[in-house]
XYZ file of C-alpha atoms in Angstrom:
286
model
C 47.977 1.722 -26.160
C 48.332 -2.030 -26.784
C 45.054 -2.713 -24.899
C 43.174 -0.100 -26.795
C 44.502 -1.307 -30.094
C 43.720 -4.882 -29.300
C 40.091 -3.925 -28.533
C 39.707 -1.907 -31.674
C 40.977 -4.583 -33.747
C 38.845 -7.293 -32.011
C 35.753 -5.022 -32.555
C 36.800 -4.423 -36.342
C 37.220 -8.058 -37.298
C 34.274 -9.522 -35.176
C 31.418 -7.160 -36.167
C 28.787 -8.250 -38.653
C 29.562 -5.460 -41.243
C 33.151 -6.772 -41.704
C 31.691 -10.094 -42.499
C 29.198 -8.460 -44.798
C 31.945 -6.410 -46.639
C 34.095 -9.579 -47.164
C 31.233 -11.423 -48.665
C 30.236 -8.589 -50.997
C 33.851 -8.275 -52.027
C 34.036 -12.086 -52.755
C 30.782 -11.876 -54.534
C 32.088 -9.028 -56.948
C 35.317 -11.082 -57.495
C 33.195 -14.056 -58.452
C 31.149 -12.075 -60.818
C 34.284 -10.570 -62.412
C 35.779 -14.114 -62.790
C 32.547 -15.601 -64.330
C 32.548 -12.707 -67.023
C 36.315 -13.724 -67.809
C 35.109 -17.262 -68.191
C 32.313 -16.234 -70.419
C 34.596 -14.103 -72.765
C 37.096 -17.069 -73.017
C 34.128 -19.442 -74.062
C 33.433 -16.964 -76.772
C 36.727 -16.049 -78.048
C 39.081 -18.654 -76.459
C 40.671 -21.623 -77.927
C 37.779 -23.814 -78.034
C 35.396 -21.129 -79.186
C 34.013 -20.456 -82.648
C 37.068 -18.530 -83.544
C 39.899 -20.521 -82.159
C 42.543 -18.669 -83.912
C 41.756 -15.597 -82.019
C 43.996 -14.719 -79.023
C 46.375 -17.449 -80.040
C 48.864 -16.870 -77.324
C 48.540 -18.998 -74.293
C 49.807 -16.665 -71.605
C 47.169 -14.138 -72.587
C 44.546 -16.626 -71.158
C 46.460 -17.620 -68.141
C 44.965 -17.255 -64.634
C 47.811 -14.560 -63.901
C 46.676 -12.458 -66.996
C 42.965 -12.848 -66.394
C 43.159 -11.988 -62.607
C 41.787 -8.628 -61.769
C 45.260 -7.512 -60.566
C 46.433 -8.076 -64.079
C 43.402 -7.199 -65.819
C 44.294 -8.497 -69.304
C 40.843 -9.765 -70.491
C 38.719 -8.493 -67.814
C 38.081 -4.928 -68.946
C 34.240 -5.300 -69.191
C 31.298 -4.106 -67.035
C 31.924 -6.464 -64.124
C 35.671 -5.832 -64.128
C 34.985 -2.171 -63.652
C 32.261 -2.959 -61.185
C 34.577 -4.632 -58.870
C 37.146 -1.641 -58.792
C 34.417 0.911 -58.354
C 32.577 -1.237 -55.841
C 35.547 -2.236 -53.680
C 36.104 1.434 -52.872
C 32.673 1.728 -51.609
C 32.560 -1.745 -49.833
C 35.856 -1.754 -48.125
C 34.961 1.163 -45.580
C 31.806 -0.710 -44.713
C 33.962 -3.071 -42.631
C 34.550 -0.573 -39.599
C 34.752 3.054 -40.852
C 31.192 3.707 -39.760
C 32.229 3.291 -36.101
C 33.922 6.578 -35.730
C 30.567 8.324 -36.070
C 28.699 5.854 -34.069
C 31.055 5.727 -31.213
C 30.999 9.630 -30.679
C 27.075 9.655 -31.135
C 26.543 7.020 -28.566
C 29.088 8.426 -26.116
C 31.172 5.261 -26.320
C 34.064 7.163 -27.515
C 34.206 9.320 -24.305
C 34.181 6.135 -22.142
C 37.025 4.629 -24.043
C 39.047 7.778 -23.823
C 38.550 7.890 -20.105
C 39.929 4.491 -19.837
C 42.934 5.198 -21.870
C 43.670 8.589 -23.635
C 41.962 10.361 -26.461
C 44.891 10.228 -28.748
C 45.362 6.370 -28.193
C 41.721 5.741 -28.850
C 41.408 7.786 -32.000
C 44.505 6.501 -33.681
C 43.745 2.897 -32.611
C 40.361 3.373 -34.255
C 42.090 4.704 -37.383
C 44.489 1.695 -37.640
C 41.592 -0.695 -37.019
C 39.536 0.857 -39.762
C 42.618 0.494 -42.135
C 43.267 -2.930 -41.097
C 39.733 -4.273 -41.615
C 39.439 -2.575 -45.123
C 42.775 -3.826 -46.196
C 41.668 -7.326 -45.460
C 38.361 -6.827 -47.383
C 40.205 -5.629 -50.549
C 42.656 -8.464 -50.241
C 39.938 -11.096 -49.830
C 38.259 -9.828 -52.970
C 41.536 -9.771 -55.069
C 42.805 -13.076 -53.903
C 39.407 -14.663 -54.230
C 39.178 -13.757 -58.033
C 42.589 -15.263 -58.460
C 41.231 -18.429 -56.752
C 38.184 -18.429 -58.913
C 39.955 -17.854 -62.310
C 42.651 -20.442 -61.450
C 40.052 -23.107 -61.196
C 39.254 -22.486 -64.992
C 42.387 -20.990 -66.666
C 45.880 -22.688 -66.427
C 48.864 -20.836 -64.671
C 50.848 -20.177 -67.784
C 53.712 -17.688 -66.968
C 53.257 -14.582 -68.944
C 55.669 -13.983 -71.713
C 56.898 -10.536 -72.917
C 56.258 -11.217 -76.517
C 52.347 -11.689 -75.672
C 52.428 -8.195 -74.381
C 49.960 -7.221 -77.156
C 47.538 -9.728 -75.853
C 48.071 -9.469 -72.172
C 47.795 -5.755 -72.147
C 50.769 -5.522 -69.858
C 53.303 -3.665 -71.977
C 56.643 -2.402 -70.625
C 55.186 1.074 -70.102
C 52.884 -0.244 -67.370
C 53.541 -0.093 -63.573
C 55.084 -3.193 -62.420
C 55.452 -4.728 -65.964
C 59.056 -5.709 -65.388
C 57.985 -7.555 -62.401
C 54.881 -9.087 -64.110
C 57.041 -10.968 -66.597
C 60.098 -11.630 -64.428
C 58.271 -12.970 -61.360
C 54.450 -13.287 -61.538
C 54.028 -14.535 -57.937
C 55.884 -11.645 -56.472
C 53.811 -9.245 -58.847
C 50.522 -10.713 -57.482
C 51.775 -10.109 -53.978
C 52.969 -6.355 -54.665
C 49.772 -5.725 -56.583
C 47.500 -7.034 -53.949
C 49.486 -5.230 -51.129
C 49.228 -1.849 -52.812
C 45.569 -2.033 -53.887
C 44.691 -3.186 -50.279
C 46.563 -0.400 -48.834
C 44.842 2.079 -51.003
C 41.408 0.766 -49.872
C 42.705 0.752 -46.149
C 43.976 4.384 -46.507
C 40.641 5.393 -48.057
C 38.651 3.613 -45.210
C 40.849 5.449 -42.635
C 40.110 8.866 -44.277
C 36.326 8.044 -44.232
C 36.687 7.168 -40.586
C 38.458 10.478 -39.826
C 35.696 12.403 -41.579
C 33.299 10.528 -39.274
C 34.962 12.383 -36.246
C 33.209 15.504 -37.351
C 29.796 14.102 -38.503
C 27.446 11.721 -36.799
C 25.532 10.871 -40.188
C 27.088 7.510 -41.146
C 25.271 7.243 -44.529
C 25.974 10.883 -45.417
C 29.569 10.296 -44.760
C 29.861 7.279 -46.880
C 27.750 8.705 -49.741
C 29.109 12.083 -49.862
C 32.819 10.983 -49.631
C 32.118 8.335 -52.389
C 30.369 10.964 -54.605
C 33.346 13.138 -54.070
C 35.649 10.637 -55.603
C 33.427 10.161 -58.586
C 33.207 14.031 -59.060
C 36.967 14.319 -58.740
C 37.458 11.472 -61.420
C 35.040 13.204 -63.620
C 36.656 16.601 -63.525
C 40.165 15.122 -64.112
C 38.800 13.228 -67.035
C 37.299 16.236 -68.662
C 40.383 18.488 -67.882
C 42.769 16.145 -69.203
C 40.554 15.167 -72.195
C 40.422 18.973 -72.900
C 44.196 19.602 -72.954
C 45.702 16.430 -74.639
C 44.890 13.229 -76.302
C 48.250 11.500 -74.867
C 47.781 9.217 -71.907
C 48.355 11.266 -68.814
C 48.142 10.306 -64.997
C 44.846 10.889 -63.349
C 44.426 11.812 -59.702
C 41.890 9.036 -59.041
C 41.899 6.225 -56.697
C 39.620 4.147 -58.964
C 42.452 4.201 -61.804
C 45.458 3.633 -59.644
C 44.189 0.322 -58.182
C 43.984 -1.032 -61.698
C 46.930 -2.325 -63.315
C 45.745 -1.586 -66.803
C 44.115 1.463 -68.425
C 43.024 2.386 -71.863
C 43.413 6.255 -71.277
C 45.841 7.039 -68.346
C 49.317 6.340 -67.666
C 49.844 4.927 -64.223
C 52.876 6.745 -62.900
C 54.369 4.911 -59.727
C 55.131 8.264 -57.886
C 51.697 9.672 -58.748
C 50.039 6.510 -57.292
C 52.265 6.513 -54.406
C 51.301 10.157 -53.716
C 47.714 9.453 -53.742
C 48.181 6.899 -50.934
C 50.399 9.183 -48.880
C 47.748 11.982 -49.301
C 45.028 9.773 -48.096
C 47.273 8.678 -45.059
C 48.399 12.197 -44.079
C 44.781 13.708 -44.425
C 43.554 10.846 -42.056
C 46.239 11.677 -39.682
C 45.686 15.375 -39.698
C 41.880 15.099 -39.352
C 42.537 12.833 -36.288
C 45.006 15.326 -34.759
C 42.447 18.070 -35.162
C 40.000 15.872 -33.209
C 42.557 15.261 -30.534
C 42.306 18.842 -29.571
C 38.488 18.844 -29.426
C 35.845 17.134 -27.303
C 34.578 13.796 -28.278
C 31.058 15.003 -28.754
């Protein structure tokens, strides 16, 4: 098991698609950071309206960071979160389909066992995509820290930071911002990793890599649209939406981020990956 896991992890982190996924994630992070800087130049302390957003912590690197999302809620902010869900699986999730199509999966299963191979592959896909998402979030923090000072957020600035006490991890955000950054990065990266593992598990049953990626991503968009339409039809109050795109954002205009609901999405993705892989364990690697 250890040899198979080590082999898969080495393949996951040494292939060119992993490097491309990291570069794209960092590029999305840089674009979002640039947009925040541009907004500050327009509305910040030195802009034409210097009295606007007068509270320092609302323009700190912690508040502007994508994981906090205070002033990044514009086109490139959303591009990062909608893009990272598509980019993260590119790191290694395609290999489940290509290994079976080429016959390489059967060779590896002979050297070890089918179960060890499949679950090693699943963990490697999770790990590679976890790193891609973490690199994007932390790169954005680095970029905004080059421009914005690291003022600690204050609770009386909640109107300007957007992180009111009804938000997930709001207490941690004001009490220990460094720990908030760690927890937020860990959760978002786990969600991206679990999604990548789920995409890889779908690949056990289909040899068309592009179709797997596009169809699964469109399925997420369709689910979000249906939830949005359904909730909008029954209430105008904030309500949790079953959407990966929403739960990886700390801040939302429309939907309440319930911790248990967000964790449930993560668990469902993980269980779905495991169940699909167990089903494949009982079938030929063809």
